[in-house]
Structures are given as C-alpha cells and as structure tokens.
Amino acid sequence: LDITFYFKKNQKSHKNKEKTMLLSTLTYIAWAASAFFCIKVLLMILGLEDHGNHIGHFDAHSVDVLDSDTDSDVDNSDSDFKLFSLQSILAFLMGFGWSGKAFIEDFNLSTTKSLFLAILFGFVLALLITKLIQISLRLNSVYVPNISECKGKRGVVYTEVTKEGGQVEISCGGKVMFLNAVGAELEDVLSHGTSVEVIGVSNRTLI
C-alpha cells in the first residue's frame, strides 16, 4: 500500500510539473506572439510595413507622376496578406497560447483536450484576423484611375508636347496626374501651360 501510495504521489507530482511547464510555455508563446503582432499592426498603421506595391498619393503641393504602365484600378495591397503570412502565424500563436492557458487553468480540461481546442481556436483567430486586415487594407486602398478614362478630358501641358512626346497634367478620377502625351498632328508643338483636350489613348500615351 505504501509503495502504491508513493507511486501515485510521484505520478501526480510529475503530472503537476508537466502541467506547470506547459502553462509556462503557453504563457511565453502568448506574450511573445501578442507583442510581435502588436508591433506588426502598428507598423502597418504607420505605413512602415511593406504590403506589396505602393502607389503614391497626390496633393496640391507634391504631385507624383503616375506610371503610365499601371494597369490596375485599385491598389491591391492586401494581396500579400495571405493565410500563411507572418501576421496570421502570429495571430495563430497568440490565440493558441492564450486559449490553451485558459482551457487548462480556468476550465480544468485535460492537457490533450486543451491543446486540441487551443490549436482549433488559433486557426479560427488566424482566419478571422487575416480577413479583418484584408478588409481594412481594401477600404484604405488607393484608387488609380484607368488611363482610358482620360479620353475627352481637358488638361494642361506640363512639358512641351510634340509628335515625339511630352507630358500633360490632367485630373482624372479625382486624381491629378502627369501622363505621357503626344501631339495629334505631326506638326503639333504644344508649349508649357497650353490647354489641351485628350482625343484618344494609344499604347498608354495620351493623344
């Protein structure tokens, strides 16, 4: 009986030790993932995190030249934020750590059941946060007008436009842009400040 009692006592002590170690590991994972995730989100908010192709915004004092090779109408900055991105992995570890700790400490579930539920919760949280950030990035995406929308609009010559080329300042889709342009006629030489009308678009160049 004494041997049986001693064996059970040691077995219980061993399980408690394993439980304590597991809780410590889950706590470290949860705190570390939470800290790194918050840093990543903060960098995204401040615009210091690279999501993919960035498109400069336009204002009255500093107007970026829109690359005439741009095809897309919307900056799909959320396209790089996939299920297995660093952010989603951090979200999984964050959910796994905190929920696993809660299942063991607060709900007194077995280690196996707690870990299973924690993994499940981590995946759900990763999917949820990935979707929320994708929606957020999409709402804050920059609209880039299609160059074909400039047809029929009026602009002002920025650099002298000839048959060989030049640049025109034009407002399209609420954005002020500098776009490549050529004269419609061979003898056309349009000087800076001349008011012009776009009659067509060819090879991503205004005519």
XYZ file of C-alpha atoms in Angstrom:
207
model
C 0.000 0.000 0.000
C 2.818 2.378 0.889
C 4.542 1.651 -2.402
C 1.283 2.214 -4.341
C 0.644 5.485 -2.478
C 4.224 6.628 -3.144
C 3.907 5.731 -6.830
C 0.604 7.617 -7.210
C 2.027 10.595 -5.337
C 5.066 10.708 -7.629
C 2.869 10.268 -10.664
C 0.649 13.167 -9.563
C 3.677 15.309 -8.811
C 5.094 14.529 -12.257
C 1.807 15.488 -13.935
C 1.645 18.748 -11.965
C 5.195 19.532 -13.020
C 4.352 18.845 -16.663
C 1.235 20.993 -16.354
C 3.234 23.858 -14.854
C 5.833 23.636 -17.622
C 3.107 23.562 -20.273
C 1.386 26.596 -18.766
C 4.692 28.473 -18.694
C 5.364 27.584 -22.335
C 1.869 28.667 -23.399
C 2.253 31.931 -21.472
C 5.588 32.717 -23.149
C 4.145 31.901 -26.581
C 1.069 34.056 -25.951
C 3.016 37.098 -24.715
C 5.698 36.883 -27.406
C 3.169 36.458 -30.241
C 0.990 39.275 -28.863
C 3.954 41.651 -28.627
C 5.194 40.923 -32.170
C 1.656 41.071 -33.573
C 1.057 44.497 -31.992
C 4.351 45.745 -33.446
C 3.395 44.477 -36.923
C -0.039 46.112 -36.736
C 1.493 49.382 -35.504
C 3.956 49.374 -38.414
C 1.059 48.776 -40.818
C -0.887 51.710 -39.338
C 2.157 53.982 -39.605
C 2.731 52.871 -43.194
C 6.140 51.394 -42.422
C 5.138 47.837 -43.242
C 5.528 46.678 -46.835
C 2.295 45.092 -48.143
C 3.276 44.938 -51.785
C 3.166 47.653 -54.429
C 2.559 51.102 -53.010
C 1.144 53.927 -55.045
C 1.962 57.481 -54.092
C -0.897 59.794 -53.175
C -1.411 63.175 -54.746
C -1.817 66.581 -53.162
C -1.753 70.216 -54.233
C 1.913 70.733 -53.396
C 3.536 67.444 -54.250
C 2.043 65.501 -57.149
C 3.582 62.158 -58.034
C 3.933 61.083 -61.623
C 1.675 58.123 -62.275
C 3.476 55.399 -64.163
C 1.693 55.077 -67.471
C 2.341 51.322 -67.394
C -0.074 50.942 -64.486
C -2.918 48.612 -65.401
C -4.789 48.122 -62.187
C -7.551 50.421 -60.984
C -7.098 49.627 -57.316
C -4.010 49.136 -55.196
C -4.414 45.545 -54.056
C -2.206 45.988 -51.005
C -3.983 43.198 -49.192
C -2.946 40.636 -51.809
C 0.257 39.894 -49.899
C -1.602 39.295 -46.667
C -2.304 35.591 -47.040
C -3.321 32.877 -44.587
C 0.299 31.858 -44.000
C 1.733 35.360 -43.708
C 3.752 36.339 -40.639
C 0.767 38.244 -39.245
C -1.566 35.265 -39.483
C 1.043 32.953 -37.923
C 1.438 35.393 -35.036
C -2.352 35.545 -34.688
C -2.479 31.736 -34.533
C 0.240 31.570 -31.860
C -1.462 34.338 -29.902
C -4.807 32.513 -29.938
C -3.166 29.153 -29.274
C -1.217 30.441 -26.266
C -3.954 32.402 -24.515
C -6.759 29.888 -25.158
C -4.582 26.898 -24.174
C -3.682 28.623 -20.920
C -7.347 29.402 -20.254
C -8.553 25.867 -21.039
C -6.060 24.367 -18.578
C -6.213 26.938 -15.777
C -9.798 28.172 -15.899
C -11.706 25.228 -17.372
C -9.548 22.450 -15.841
C -9.549 20.452 -19.072
C -7.071 17.699 -19.749
C -3.797 18.561 -21.472
C -4.718 16.705 -24.662
C -8.161 18.288 -24.921
C -6.794 21.742 -24.068
C -4.109 21.566 -26.756
C -6.590 20.330 -29.364
C -9.034 23.153 -28.604
C -6.200 25.680 -28.460
C -4.998 24.679 -31.952
C -8.560 24.932 -33.250
C -9.045 28.335 -31.622
C -5.701 29.519 -33.038
C -6.718 28.624 -36.587
C -10.080 30.369 -36.203
C -8.414 33.504 -34.820
C -5.830 33.490 -37.631
C -8.575 33.257 -40.264
C -10.624 35.984 -38.578
C -7.752 38.446 -38.182
C -6.499 37.758 -41.716
C -9.946 38.568 -43.095
C -10.336 41.699 -40.945
C -6.960 43.091 -42.027
C -7.681 42.288 -45.680
C -10.968 44.223 -45.399
C -9.201 47.101 -43.630
C -6.470 47.313 -46.281
C -9.048 47.141 -49.055
C -11.038 50.014 -47.538
C -7.852 52.088 -47.319
C -6.598 51.139 -50.786
C -5.679 53.878 -53.237
C -7.877 54.222 -56.312
C -5.853 54.558 -59.518
C -7.914 55.737 -62.493
C -7.627 53.773 -65.711
C -5.718 55.852 -68.250
C -8.507 55.292 -70.787
C -10.805 57.366 -68.550
C -8.796 60.456 -69.553
C -10.260 60.426 -73.068
C -12.384 63.523 -73.602
C -10.961 65.355 -70.590
C -9.002 68.579 -70.654
C -5.555 69.112 -69.214
C -2.569 71.438 -69.282
C 0.772 70.809 -70.973
C 3.454 70.291 -68.351
C 6.456 69.638 -70.593
C 6.388 70.566 -74.268
C 4.334 68.069 -76.246
C 5.286 67.158 -79.800
C 4.772 64.136 -82.004
C 7.779 62.636 -80.204
C 6.228 63.000 -76.772
C 5.857 65.156 -73.679
C 3.777 65.304 -70.525
C 0.344 66.611 -69.659
C -1.079 67.490 -66.247
C -4.619 66.175 -66.076
C -7.267 65.429 -63.462
C -8.960 62.051 -63.794
C -10.998 60.125 -61.241
C -10.331 62.789 -58.619
C -6.537 62.391 -59.022
C -4.146 64.932 -60.517
C -1.609 63.106 -62.680
C 1.281 63.756 -65.015
C 0.908 61.451 -68.015
C 2.899 60.904 -71.185
C 1.332 62.503 -74.241
C 1.972 63.117 -77.957
C 0.545 65.634 -80.393
C -2.288 64.519 -82.633
C -0.676 66.059 -85.706
C 2.894 65.721 -86.894
C 3.450 69.485 -86.810
C 1.917 69.958 -83.338
C 4.217 71.667 -80.816
C 2.349 72.421 -77.613
C 4.234 74.578 -75.138
C 4.061 74.531 -71.327
C 0.753 75.830 -69.977
C -1.249 75.192 -73.134
C -4.773 73.907 -72.518
C -5.373 70.648 -74.368
C -8.071 68.014 -74.812
C -7.393 64.292 -74.889
C -8.875 62.793 -78.047
C -7.545 59.301 -77.611
C -5.203 56.885 -75.845
C -2.618 54.738 -77.623
C -0.020 52.482 -76.016
C -0.765 54.055 -72.627
C 0.006 57.505 -74.037
C -2.467 60.370 -74.335
C -3.144 61.899 -77.745
